[in-house]
Coordinates of C-alpha atoms in Angstrom, one line a residue:
Chain Z
M1 CA 42.1 -72.5 71.7
Y2 CA 40.5 -69.8 69.2
D3 CA 41.6 -67.4 67.2
N4 CA 38.9 -65.5 66.9
R5 CA 40.0 -62.2 68.7
V6 CA 36.4 -60.8 68.2
S7 CA 34.8 -63.4 70.3
G8 CA 37.7 -63.6 72.7
Y9 CA 37.0 -60.2 73.4
L10 CA 33.0 -60.5 73.7
Y11 CA 33.5 -63.4 76.1
I12 CA 35.8 -61.5 78.4
A13 CA 33.7 -58.0 77.5
P14 CA 32.1 -57.8 81.2
F15 CA 35.0 -57.9 83.1
L16 CA 36.7 -55.3 80.8
I17 CA 33.6 -53.0 81.8
G18 CA 33.6 -54.2 85.3
L19 CA 37.0 -53.4 85.3
A20 CA 36.4 -49.5 84.1
T21 CA 33.3 -48.6 85.6
F22 CA 33.9 -50.1 89.5
T23 CA 37.8 -50.9 90.0
L24 CA 39.7 -48.0 87.3
F25 CA 37.0 -45.5 87.5
P26 CA 36.5 -45.3 91.2
F27 CA 40.4 -45.7 91.9
L28 CA 41.4 -42.9 89.7
A29 CA 38.2 -40.9 91.8
S30 CA 39.8 -41.3 95.0
F31 CA 43.0 -40.2 94.0
L32 CA 41.4 -37.0 93.1
L33 CA 39.2 -36.5 96.2
S34 CA 42.2 -37.2 98.0
F35 CA 43.3 -33.6 97.3
S36 CA 40.3 -32.1 97.7
D37 CA 37.7 -30.8 101.1
Y38 CA 34.9 -33.0 99.3
Q39 CA 32.0 -33.2 102.0
L40 CA 29.7 -36.1 101.9
Q41 CA 26.5 -34.0 102.1
D42 CA 27.6 -31.8 99.3
P43 CA 26.9 -32.0 95.3
V44 CA 30.5 -33.5 94.2
E45 CA 31.1 -30.3 92.5
Q46 CA 31.6 -28.3 95.5
A47 CA 34.5 -30.0 96.1
R48 CA 37.4 -27.8 96.1
F49 CA 41.6 -28.8 95.4
L50 CA 43.5 -28.4 98.3
G51 CA 47.0 -29.8 97.0
L52 CA 48.6 -31.9 99.7
G53 CA 46.4 -30.5 102.2
N54 CA 45.1 -33.7 103.5
Y55 CA 48.3 -35.3 103.2
T56 CA 50.4 -32.1 105.2
Q57 CA 46.8 -32.3 108.0
M58 CA 47.9 -36.4 108.5
A59 CA 50.9 -35.2 109.2
G60 CA 50.1 -33.6 112.4
D61 CA 47.1 -35.8 112.8
D62 CA 47.3 -37.9 116.3
T63 CA 44.5 -40.1 115.7
F64 CA 45.7 -40.8 112.4
H65 CA 49.2 -41.5 113.9
G66 CA 48.0 -44.2 116.3
S67 CA 45.8 -45.5 113.9
L68 CA 48.4 -46.1 112.1
G69 CA 50.6 -47.5 114.9
V70 CA 48.0 -49.5 115.8
T71 CA 47.2 -51.0 112.1
F72 CA 51.4 -52.3 111.8
L73 CA 51.1 -53.7 115.1
Y74 CA 48.0 -55.8 114.3
V75 CA 49.1 -56.6 111.0
F76 CA 53.5 -57.6 112.4
I77 CA 51.4 -59.8 115.2
T78 CA 48.2 -61.8 113.3
V79 CA 50.0 -62.3 110.0
P80 CA 53.2 -64.3 111.5
L81 CA 51.4 -66.1 113.6
K82 CA 48.7 -67.2 111.7
L83 CA 50.7 -68.2 109.4
A84 CA 52.8 -70.4 111.8
F85 CA 49.8 -71.9 113.3
A86 CA 48.2 -72.6 109.9
L87 CA 51.5 -74.2 108.4
F88 CA 52.1 -76.0 112.3
I89 CA 48.7 -77.7 112.3
A90 CA 48.4 -78.5 108.7
F91 CA 51.5 -80.8 109.5
V92 CA 49.9 -82.2 111.8
L93 CA 46.8 -82.9 109.5
N94 CA 49.1 -84.5 107.2
F95 CA 49.9 -87.4 109.2
K96 CA 48.4 -90.6 108.4
L97 CA 46.0 -91.3 111.3
R98 CA 42.5 -92.7 111.7
G99 CA 39.8 -90.4 111.6
I100 CA 42.2 -87.3 110.5
G101 CA 39.1 -86.0 108.3
F102 CA 37.1 -85.1 111.0
F103 CA 39.6 -82.7 112.2
R104 CA 40.3 -81.8 109.0
T105 CA 37.0 -80.6 108.6
A106 CA 36.5 -79.1 112.6
Y107 CA 39.7 -77.0 112.0
Y108 CA 38.3 -75.6 109.2
V109 CA 34.5 -74.6 110.1
P110 CA 35.3 -71.3 112.3
S111 CA 37.3 -70.2 108.9
I112 CA 34.4 -70.7 107.0
L113 CA 32.1 -69.0 109.4
G114 CA 34.6 -66.7 109.0
G115 CA 34.4 -62.6 109.2
S116 CA 30.8 -63.2 109.7
V117 CA 29.1 -60.3 111.9
A118 CA 28.0 -63.7 114.3
I119 CA 30.8 -64.6 115.1
A120 CA 32.3 -61.4 115.9
V121 CA 29.2 -61.0 118.3
L122 CA 30.2 -64.0 119.4
W123 CA 33.6 -62.9 120.6
R124 CA 32.2 -60.1 121.9
Y125 CA 30.7 -62.3 124.9
V126 CA 33.5 -64.8 124.9
F127 CA 35.8 -61.6 126.0
A128 CA 33.0 -60.0 127.9
G129 CA 33.7 -59.4 131.7
D130 CA 31.5 -62.7 132.9
G131 CA 32.3 -64.4 129.4
L132 CA 33.6 -67.7 128.7
I133 CA 37.3 -66.7 128.7
N134 CA 37.5 -65.3 131.7
Q135 CA 35.0 -68.0 133.5
V136 CA 37.9 -70.7 132.1
L137 CA 40.7 -68.2 133.6
V138 CA 38.4 -68.1 137.0
W139 CA 38.2 -72.1 137.1
A140 CA 41.7 -72.8 136.5
G141 CA 42.3 -70.3 139.3
G142 CA 43.3 -67.0 137.7
E143 CA 41.8 -63.5 137.5
P144 CA 39.6 -62.4 135.3
L145 CA 40.9 -59.6 133.2
N146 CA 38.9 -56.8 131.1
W147 CA 39.7 -57.7 127.5
L148 CA 37.8 -55.3 125.9
G149 CA 38.1 -52.3 128.5
E150 CA 41.9 -52.3 128.8
P151 CA 43.5 -51.0 126.0
A152 CA 46.1 -53.1 126.7
Y153 CA 44.4 -56.4 126.1
A154 CA 41.6 -55.2 123.4
L155 CA 43.8 -55.2 120.5
F156 CA 45.0 -59.0 121.3
T157 CA 41.1 -60.3 121.6
V158 CA 40.7 -59.3 117.5
V159 CA 44.4 -61.0 116.9
L160 CA 42.8 -64.0 118.9
L161 CA 39.9 -64.0 116.5
R162 CA 41.6 -63.8 113.4
L163 CA 44.3 -66.5 114.4
W164 CA 41.0 -68.8 115.4
Q165 CA 40.7 -68.3 111.6
F166 CA 43.9 -69.8 110.1
G167 CA 41.9 -72.2 108.2
S168 CA 42.2 -71.1 104.3
A169 CA 45.6 -70.8 105.1
M170 CA 46.2 -73.9 106.7
V171 CA 44.4 -75.7 103.7
V172 CA 46.4 -74.2 100.9
F173 CA 49.4 -75.3 103.2
L174 CA 47.4 -78.6 103.3
A175 CA 47.7 -78.7 99.7
G176 CA 51.3 -77.8 99.3
L177 CA 52.3 -80.7 101.8
Q178 CA 50.3 -83.3 99.9
N179 CA 52.1 -81.9 96.8
I180 CA 55.2 -82.8 98.0
P181 CA 56.6 -86.2 96.2
T182 CA 56.9 -88.8 98.9
D183 CA 60.3 -90.3 96.8
L184 CA 62.0 -87.2 98.0
Y185 CA 61.4 -88.2 101.8
E186 CA 62.0 -91.6 100.9
A187 CA 65.5 -91.1 99.3
A188 CA 66.8 -88.7 102.3
T189 CA 65.6 -91.1 104.6
I190 CA 67.6 -93.9 103.3
D191 CA 70.2 -91.1 102.9
G192 CA 69.9 -90.9 106.9
A193 CA 68.8 -87.3 107.5
G194 CA 67.0 -86.7 110.3
K195 CA 63.6 -85.4 110.9
A196 CA 64.7 -81.8 111.6
R197 CA 67.0 -82.2 108.7
I198 CA 64.0 -83.6 106.0
F199 CA 61.9 -80.3 107.2
F200 CA 64.5 -77.7 106.7
T201 CA 66.0 -79.3 103.3
I202 CA 62.8 -80.8 101.5
T203 CA 59.5 -79.5 103.0
L204 CA 60.1 -75.9 103.9
P205 CA 62.6 -75.0 100.5
L206 CA 59.1 -77.1 98.7
L207 CA 56.4 -74.8 100.4
T208 CA 58.1 -71.6 99.5
P209 CA 55.1 -70.9 96.7
V210 CA 52.5 -71.8 99.0
I211 CA 54.0 -69.7 102.0
F212 CA 54.5 -66.9 99.5
F213 CA 51.2 -67.1 98.3
N214 CA 49.6 -67.4 101.6
F215 CA 52.0 -64.2 103.1
I216 CA 50.5 -62.2 100.2
M217 CA 46.9 -62.9 101.0
Q218 CA 47.2 -62.5 104.7
I219 CA 49.2 -59.5 104.5
V220 CA 46.2 -57.8 102.1
Q221 CA 43.7 -59.1 104.4
A222 CA 45.0 -57.9 107.6
F223 CA 45.3 -54.5 106.5
Q224 CA 41.7 -54.4 105.9
E225 CA 40.4 -55.9 108.8
F226 CA 37.0 -54.2 109.9
N227 CA 34.6 -56.5 110.8
G228 CA 36.7 -57.6 114.3
P229 CA 37.7 -54.4 115.8
Y230 CA 34.1 -52.4 114.6
I231 CA 31.9 -54.6 116.2
I232 CA 34.0 -56.1 119.3
T233 CA 35.5 -53.1 120.6
G234 CA 33.9 -50.4 118.4
G235 CA 38.0 -48.9 117.7
G236 CA 38.3 -48.6 121.8
P237 CA 38.9 -48.2 124.2
L238 CA 41.2 -45.2 124.3
K239 CA 41.1 -45.8 120.1
S240 CA 43.3 -49.0 120.8
T241 CA 41.7 -51.1 118.1
Y242 CA 41.3 -48.2 115.9
L243 CA 42.6 -50.1 112.8
L244 CA 42.9 -48.0 109.7
P245 CA 39.8 -49.1 107.3
L246 CA 37.7 -47.9 110.5
M247 CA 39.1 -44.4 110.9
I248 CA 38.6 -44.5 106.9
Y249 CA 34.6 -45.6 107.3
E250 CA 34.2 -42.8 110.2
E251 CA 36.0 -40.1 108.7
A252 CA 33.7 -40.5 105.6
F253 CA 30.5 -42.1 107.0
K254 CA 30.2 -40.3 110.4
Y255 CA 31.8 -37.3 110.0
F256 CA 31.5 -36.8 106.8
N257 CA 35.1 -35.7 105.9
V258 CA 35.4 -37.7 102.5
G259 CA 38.4 -36.0 100.9
Y260 CA 40.2 -37.0 104.4
A261 CA 39.0 -40.1 104.3
A262 CA 40.2 -40.8 100.4
A263 CA 43.3 -39.4 101.4
L264 CA 43.5 -42.1 104.3
S265 CA 42.5 -44.8 101.9
W266 CA 45.5 -43.9 99.6
V267 CA 47.5 -44.4 102.3
L268 CA 46.0 -47.1 103.0
F269 CA 46.6 -48.7 99.5
L270 CA 50.1 -47.6 99.3
I271 CA 51.3 -49.3 102.7
I272 CA 49.9 -52.3 101.0
A273 CA 51.2 -51.7 97.7
L274 CA 54.9 -51.4 99.0
F275 CA 54.6 -54.5 101.0
T276 CA 53.0 -56.7 98.0
I277 CA 55.6 -55.1 95.8
I278 CA 58.7 -56.1 98.5
A279 CA 57.2 -59.6 98.9
F280 CA 57.6 -60.4 95.1
A281 CA 60.5 -58.9 94.3
S282 CA 62.1 -60.9 97.1
A283 CA 60.4 -63.6 95.9
K284 CA 63.2 -64.4 93.6
Y285 CA 65.7 -64.9 96.9
W286 CA 63.5 -67.4 98.4
V287 CA 60.8 -68.8 96.6
F288 CA 61.7 -71.9 94.7
Y289 CA 60.1 -73.5 92.3
G290 CA 61.1 -76.8 91.7
N291 CA 60.1 -78.0 88.5
E292 CA 56.9 -76.8 88.6
R293 CA 57.7 -74.3 86.3
E294 CA 57.4 -76.5 82.6
D295 CA 53.9 -76.0 82.2
G296 CA 53.9 -72.6 82.2
E297 CA 50.9 -70.8 80.0
Chain E
M1 CA 69.4 -96.7 109.2
S2 CA 68.8 -96.6 112.6
L3 CA 65.3 -97.1 112.2
I4 CA 66.3 -101.3 110.3
T5 CA 68.6 -102.0 113.5
A6 CA 66.8 -100.9 116.3
P7 CA 64.6 -103.8 118.0
R8 CA 61.3 -104.2 117.3
R9 CA 59.8 -103.7 120.7
D10 CA 60.8 -99.7 120.7
V11 CA 59.6 -99.2 117.1
A12 CA 56.3 -100.1 118.2
W13 CA 56.5 -98.0 121.6
F14 CA 57.5 -95.3 119.8
G15 CA 55.1 -95.1 117.4
R16 CA 52.1 -95.7 120.1
F17 CA 53.6 -92.8 122.1
S18 CA 54.1 -90.7 118.8
A19 CA 50.3 -91.5 117.5
L20 CA 49.1 -90.7 121.4
L21 CA 50.9 -87.4 121.3
R22 CA 49.5 -86.5 118.0
Y23 CA 46.0 -87.3 118.7
G24 CA 46.5 -85.5 121.9
V25 CA 47.8 -82.3 120.0
L26 CA 44.5 -82.8 117.8
I27 CA 41.6 -82.8 120.1
G28 CA 43.2 -80.4 122.2
V29 CA 43.3 -77.5 118.9
G30 CA 40.0 -78.9 118.4
L31 CA 38.3 -78.5 121.6
I32 CA 40.2 -74.7 121.3
M33 CA 38.7 -74.8 117.4
L34 CA 35.1 -76.1 118.7
Y35 CA 34.4 -74.9 122.1
P36 CA 33.4 -71.3 121.4
L37 CA 31.0 -72.4 119.0
F38 CA 29.2 -75.0 121.1
W39 CA 29.1 -72.7 124.0
M40 CA 27.3 -70.1 121.3
V41 CA 24.7 -72.8 121.0
A42 CA 24.4 -74.0 124.5
A43 CA 23.9 -70.8 125.6
S44 CA 20.7 -69.8 122.8
F45 CA 19.3 -71.9 125.4
K46 CA 20.3 -71.3 128.7
P47 CA 18.0 -68.9 130.8
N48 CA 20.7 -65.1 130.6
H49 CA 21.8 -65.3 134.2
E50 CA 23.4 -69.4 133.6
I51 CA 25.4 -67.9 130.8
F52 CA 27.6 -66.4 132.9
G53 CA 27.5 -68.6 135.8
S54 CA 29.1 -71.7 134.3
V55 CA 31.8 -72.6 131.4
S56 CA 29.7 -76.1 131.4
L57 CA 27.9 -76.7 127.8
W58 CA 24.9 -78.0 129.0
P59 CA 22.0 -75.9 130.2
Q60 CA 20.7 -77.2 133.7
D61 CA 17.5 -74.6 133.0
P62 CA 17.1 -74.9 129.4
T63 CA 14.7 -72.2 128.1
M64 CA 13.5 -71.3 124.1
D65 CA 12.9 -68.0 125.9
G66 CA 16.6 -67.0 123.9
V67 CA 15.6 -68.3 120.4
V68 CA 11.6 -66.9 120.5
K69 CA 12.5 -63.6 121.9
G70 CA 15.6 -63.2 119.9
W71 CA 13.3 -64.0 116.7
R72 CA 10.8 -61.5 117.8
T73 CA 13.9 -59.1 117.7
G74 CA 13.6 -55.8 119.6
T75 CA 12.5 -54.3 116.2
E76 CA 9.4 -54.1 114.3
Y77 CA 10.2 -57.2 112.1
S78 CA 11.0 -60.3 113.0
F79 CA 14.5 -62.4 112.6
A80 CA 12.5 -63.9 109.5
T81 CA 12.6 -60.7 107.4
Y82 CA 16.3 -59.9 108.1
L83 CA 17.0 -63.5 106.7
L84 CA 15.1 -63.1 103.7
N85 CA 16.4 -59.3 102.9
S86 CA 19.7 -61.1 102.7
F87 CA 18.8 -63.9 100.5
A88 CA 17.3 -61.3 98.3
F89 CA 20.3 -59.8 97.5
I90 CA 22.7 -63.1 97.5
I91 CA 20.7 -64.9 95.2
P92 CA 21.1 -62.7 92.4
K93 CA 25.1 -62.3 93.9
V94 CA 26.0 -65.5 93.1
V95 CA 24.0 -66.5 89.9
L96 CA 25.6 -63.3 88.3
T97 CA 29.3 -63.9 89.8
V98 CA 29.0 -67.6 88.5
V99 CA 27.6 -66.8 85.0
S100 CA 29.9 -63.6 84.6
S101 CA 32.8 -65.5 85.8
V102 CA 32.6 -68.6 83.8
L103 CA 32.2 -66.8 80.6
V104 CA 35.2 -64.6 81.4
A105 CA 37.2 -67.4 82.2
F106 CA 36.3 -69.5 79.6
G107 CA 37.7 -66.5 77.2
F108 CA 41.0 -65.5 79.5
A109 CA 41.6 -69.5 79.0
R110 CA 40.7 -70.8 75.4
F111 CA 40.9 -67.4 73.4
R112 CA 44.1 -66.3 71.7
M113 CA 43.9 -62.5 71.9
P114 CA 46.1 -59.1 71.6
G115 CA 46.3 -57.7 75.0
K116 CA 45.0 -61.2 76.8
Q117 CA 48.2 -60.9 79.2
L118 CA 47.7 -57.3 80.1
W119 CA 44.6 -57.8 81.1
F120 CA 45.0 -61.0 82.6
A121 CA 47.4 -59.4 84.6
L122 CA 45.1 -56.6 85.7
M123 CA 42.3 -59.4 87.0
V124 CA 44.9 -60.8 89.3
A125 CA 45.8 -57.2 90.0
T126 CA 42.4 -56.5 91.2
I127 CA 42.7 -59.3 93.9
L128 CA 45.0 -57.9 95.6
L129 CA 43.4 -54.0 95.2
P130 CA 42.3 -53.0 98.7
K131 CA 38.7 -52.5 98.8
S132 CA 38.8 -49.1 101.2
V133 CA 40.4 -47.2 98.1
L134 CA 37.5 -48.1 96.2
L135 CA 34.7 -47.8 99.1
I136 CA 34.1 -44.1 98.7
P137 CA 34.0 -43.1 95.1
Q138 CA 32.0 -46.2 94.1
Y139 CA 29.3 -45.2 97.2
L140 CA 29.0 -41.7 95.4
M141 CA 29.2 -43.3 92.0
F142 CA 26.2 -45.3 93.1
R143 CA 24.2 -42.3 94.7
E144 CA 24.2 -40.3 91.3
F145 CA 22.6 -43.4 90.0
G146 CA 20.1 -43.1 93.3
W147 CA 20.6 -46.7 93.9
L148 CA 21.2 -46.0 97.8
D149 CA 19.2 -48.0 99.9
T150 CA 18.4 -50.5 97.5
Y151 CA 20.4 -54.0 97.5
L152 CA 21.4 -52.8 93.7
P153 CA 24.9 -51.6 94.5
L154 CA 25.5 -55.1 96.4
Y155 CA 24.8 -57.2 93.4
V156 CA 25.2 -55.4 89.9
P157 CA 28.9 -55.0 90.0
C158 CA 28.9 -59.1 90.4
A159 CA 27.6 -58.8 86.8
F160 CA 30.8 -57.5 85.4
A161 CA 32.9 -60.0 87.1
T162 CA 34.4 -57.9 89.8
D163 CA 35.9 -60.6 91.9
G164 CA 38.4 -61.4 90.2
F165 CA 39.0 -64.1 92.4
F166 CA 36.6 -66.1 91.2
V167 CA 37.7 -65.5 87.5
F168 CA 40.9 -66.9 88.5
M169 CA 40.0 -70.1 90.6
V170 CA 37.8 -71.0 87.0
V171 CA 40.6 -70.3 84.8
Q172 CA 42.9 -72.4 86.9
F173 CA 40.5 -74.6 86.8
L174 CA 40.4 -74.5 83.1
R175 CA 44.2 -74.7 82.6
G176 CA 44.3 -77.7 84.0
I177 CA 41.4 -79.5 81.6
P178 CA 42.6 -80.8 78.3
P179 CA 40.9 -79.0 75.3
D180 CA 40.5 -82.0 73.5
M181 CA 36.5 -82.7 74.0
E182 CA 36.5 -78.6 73.3
E183 CA 38.5 -79.2 70.0
A184 CA 36.3 -82.5 68.9
A185 CA 33.0 -80.5 69.8
V186 CA 34.4 -77.5 67.3
I187 CA 34.9 -80.2 64.3
D188 CA 31.2 -81.5 65.0
G189 CA 30.4 -77.8 64.3
C190 CA 29.8 -76.3 67.6
N191 CA 30.4 -72.7 68.0
S192 CA 32.3 -71.5 71.0
L193 CA 28.7 -70.5 72.8
Q194 CA 27.5 -74.1 72.1
V195 CA 30.5 -75.7 73.1
L196 CA 30.6 -73.4 76.5
W197 CA 27.2 -74.5 77.4
H198 CA 27.3 -78.1 76.5
V199 CA 30.9 -79.4 77.0
V200 CA 32.5 -77.0 79.4
V201 CA 30.0 -75.9 82.2
P202 CA 29.5 -79.8 82.8
V203 CA 33.2 -80.5 83.0
I204 CA 34.2 -77.6 84.9
M205 CA 30.9 -78.0 87.3
P206 CA 32.9 -78.1 90.7
A207 CA 34.7 -75.2 90.2
I208 CA 31.5 -73.8 89.5
I209 CA 30.0 -75.1 93.0
S210 CA 32.8 -73.9 94.5
V211 CA 32.7 -70.3 93.0
A212 CA 28.7 -70.3 94.2
L213 CA 29.7 -71.4 97.6
F214 CA 32.4 -68.9 98.2
Q215 CA 30.3 -66.1 96.7
F216 CA 27.5 -67.2 98.7
M217 CA 29.1 -67.5 102.5
W218 CA 31.1 -64.6 101.7
S219 CA 27.9 -62.4 101.1
L220 CA 26.4 -63.6 103.8
N221 CA 28.8 -62.6 106.1
D222 CA 29.1 -59.3 104.0
F223 CA 29.1 -56.3 106.6
L224 CA 30.9 -52.8 105.3
Y225 CA 29.2 -53.0 101.8
P226 CA 25.3 -53.6 103.4
L227 CA 26.2 -50.7 106.4
I228 CA 27.3 -48.0 103.7
Y229 CA 24.5 -48.5 101.2
L230 CA 21.0 -49.4 103.6
S231 CA 19.6 -47.4 105.5
S232 CA 16.3 -48.7 106.3
V233 CA 15.8 -51.0 109.0
G234 CA 13.3 -53.1 107.0
K235 CA 16.2 -53.7 104.1
Y236 CA 18.5 -54.7 106.6
P237 CA 20.4 -58.0 106.3
V238 CA 21.1 -60.8 109.2
A239 CA 24.7 -59.1 109.5
L240 CA 23.5 -55.4 110.3
A241 CA 20.3 -56.7 112.4
L242 CA 22.8 -58.5 114.5
K243 CA 25.0 -55.3 115.2
M244 CA 22.0 -53.8 115.9
A245 CA 20.8 -56.2 118.5
I246 CA 23.8 -55.9 120.4
D247 CA 24.2 -51.7 120.5
V248 CA 20.6 -52.2 121.6
T249 CA 20.7 -55.2 124.2
E250 CA 23.6 -54.6 125.3
A251 CA 24.1 -56.6 128.8
T252 CA 20.8 -57.6 129.1
A253 CA 19.6 -60.5 126.6
W254 CA 22.6 -62.1 126.1
N255 CA 20.5 -65.5 125.3
Q256 CA 18.9 -63.9 122.7
V257 CA 21.9 -62.6 120.9
L258 CA 23.5 -65.9 120.9
A259 CA 20.3 -67.7 119.9
M260 CA 20.4 -65.3 116.8
S261 CA 23.7 -65.4 116.5
T262 CA 23.7 -69.0 115.9
I263 CA 20.8 -69.5 113.6
A264 CA 22.5 -66.5 110.9
L265 CA 25.4 -69.2 111.2
L266 CA 22.9 -72.0 110.3
P267 CA 23.1 -71.3 106.3
S268 CA 26.6 -70.8 105.8
L269 CA 27.1 -74.5 108.2
I270 CA 24.6 -76.3 106.6
V271 CA 25.9 -75.1 103.1
F272 CA 29.1 -76.1 104.6
F273 CA 28.7 -79.6 105.6
L274 CA 26.3 -80.7 102.1
A275 CA 29.5 -79.4 99.9
Q276 CA 32.4 -79.1 102.4
K277 CA 35.1 -81.3 99.3
Y278 CA 34.3 -78.3 97.2
F279 CA 35.5 -75.6 99.6
V280 CA 38.6 -77.3 99.8
E281 CA 39.0 -77.8 96.1
G282 CA 38.3 -74.6 95.5
I283 CA 40.9 -72.8 98.2
T284 CA 43.7 -75.1 96.9
S285 CA 42.4 -74.9 93.0
G286 CA 42.6 -71.3 92.7
S287 CA 46.5 -71.0 94.5
V288 CA 48.5 -73.5 94.4
K289 CA 48.7 -74.4 91.2
G290 CA 49.9 -71.2 89.4

């Protein structure tokens, strides 16, 4: 609308300053730090250049291998389940039923309370030895499980916490479902298409942009999970919930190995970047934009 | 076609059955969604032994003990201090985020200038950039500034639109609004700042409110940043106070910890119920339209 480039730049100046100071500079600094042996308590000038030292150390670090494995396990379980669940619930909530607004709100509440510490604390007690889950299990005639103390189950409690918070993905799916023109459904019904057929040939393809968006957001988020494992299990037992962000935090702020932590954070960054790039590159094969393209910039 | 030729009775029966099934699913899932929250609220008013004893929500022996002792906390500060501490940095954070995101979004959405595409792409990229890669250098930087153990590192970056998500949200919202009114105001002799203040801001109020709400809730939930920047207990926000409570009172005083967790969630719950529609609007306008 305005052609005044000076004013334009003045308006976005805060962002440009912030980008340089709080994003680009730290981004490059962490890259440089990842090649150093810098310790938190020392002056920064004292850092020595290690070359690829931190990265070769990682190759032989069993804690890192374990952490990486747990992180992938967590992401690969959480993201697909959460997306599927969010889509299913969005589908149910899209029905025109009396009182549906109430359910939409109710389902969104756990997500709005989101990553809060209070909810993680609650979760810790829900899954404790005498907690709600075990009480329900006993009441239903089962055996109580040692959820937080057993390496095989501990990660599952964090996964469940995040599945419970499917709300923001669900809201996006719901909006996507409501954006699908009803005449498409009517036309398909007149042509005699069954429910399943309609879902796979109309609903799902038209939802792909929304699925794509949710997938990226959930991947980026899941790889950075910190509050859940830190508060519920503290990374244990036997490091079975020691996700990479936990390891980065502890290396830097508990053991003061900032150089090593920076290298770990770069590995995490590269993993996330790789997933995002693959998602974007593959988008043209499966994300269907229909006729929404015209509005452009 | 079969739907039309089928006897009407069958259709009615099927309709009722399917509605029943749908409500069944809705209520079942709803229960799973809300039961843990109700359980937490109920546990705040139960004596400790009763929390373990039964799945039932209703306290048989209701007591305010958990709330009262929890509020006092095991530290020299009461829970009120921690709540006020939270607000001490959340309020500047929300204000700065709104101001900077609106200014920047207005620049992006309404001005033509060289390099805009690149800056906009970089802004979107920052949304996907994992925060942990910036964590350590940001910490070192704020240490050099002498800002450790203050709230400055928590809110000063917000003055510079560092949360790309919010800028993106406002830009998307602005794109959906035809600039006719703004053009009319320009013809009437307004400069761009006047247009922004008198014409644009009132129109994008829903977007502004959802930015403020999201930033409020996310900041209240924020844990990692206060954890690394704050070291004196007297400056701890609610999030750190709760973590401290579970570390100290391991198995002894569940009702106190759960009572405080309930209170900690109240501000978010109140804000959410007062302004529900903005949340849904905020999420959907920031994402699907793009």
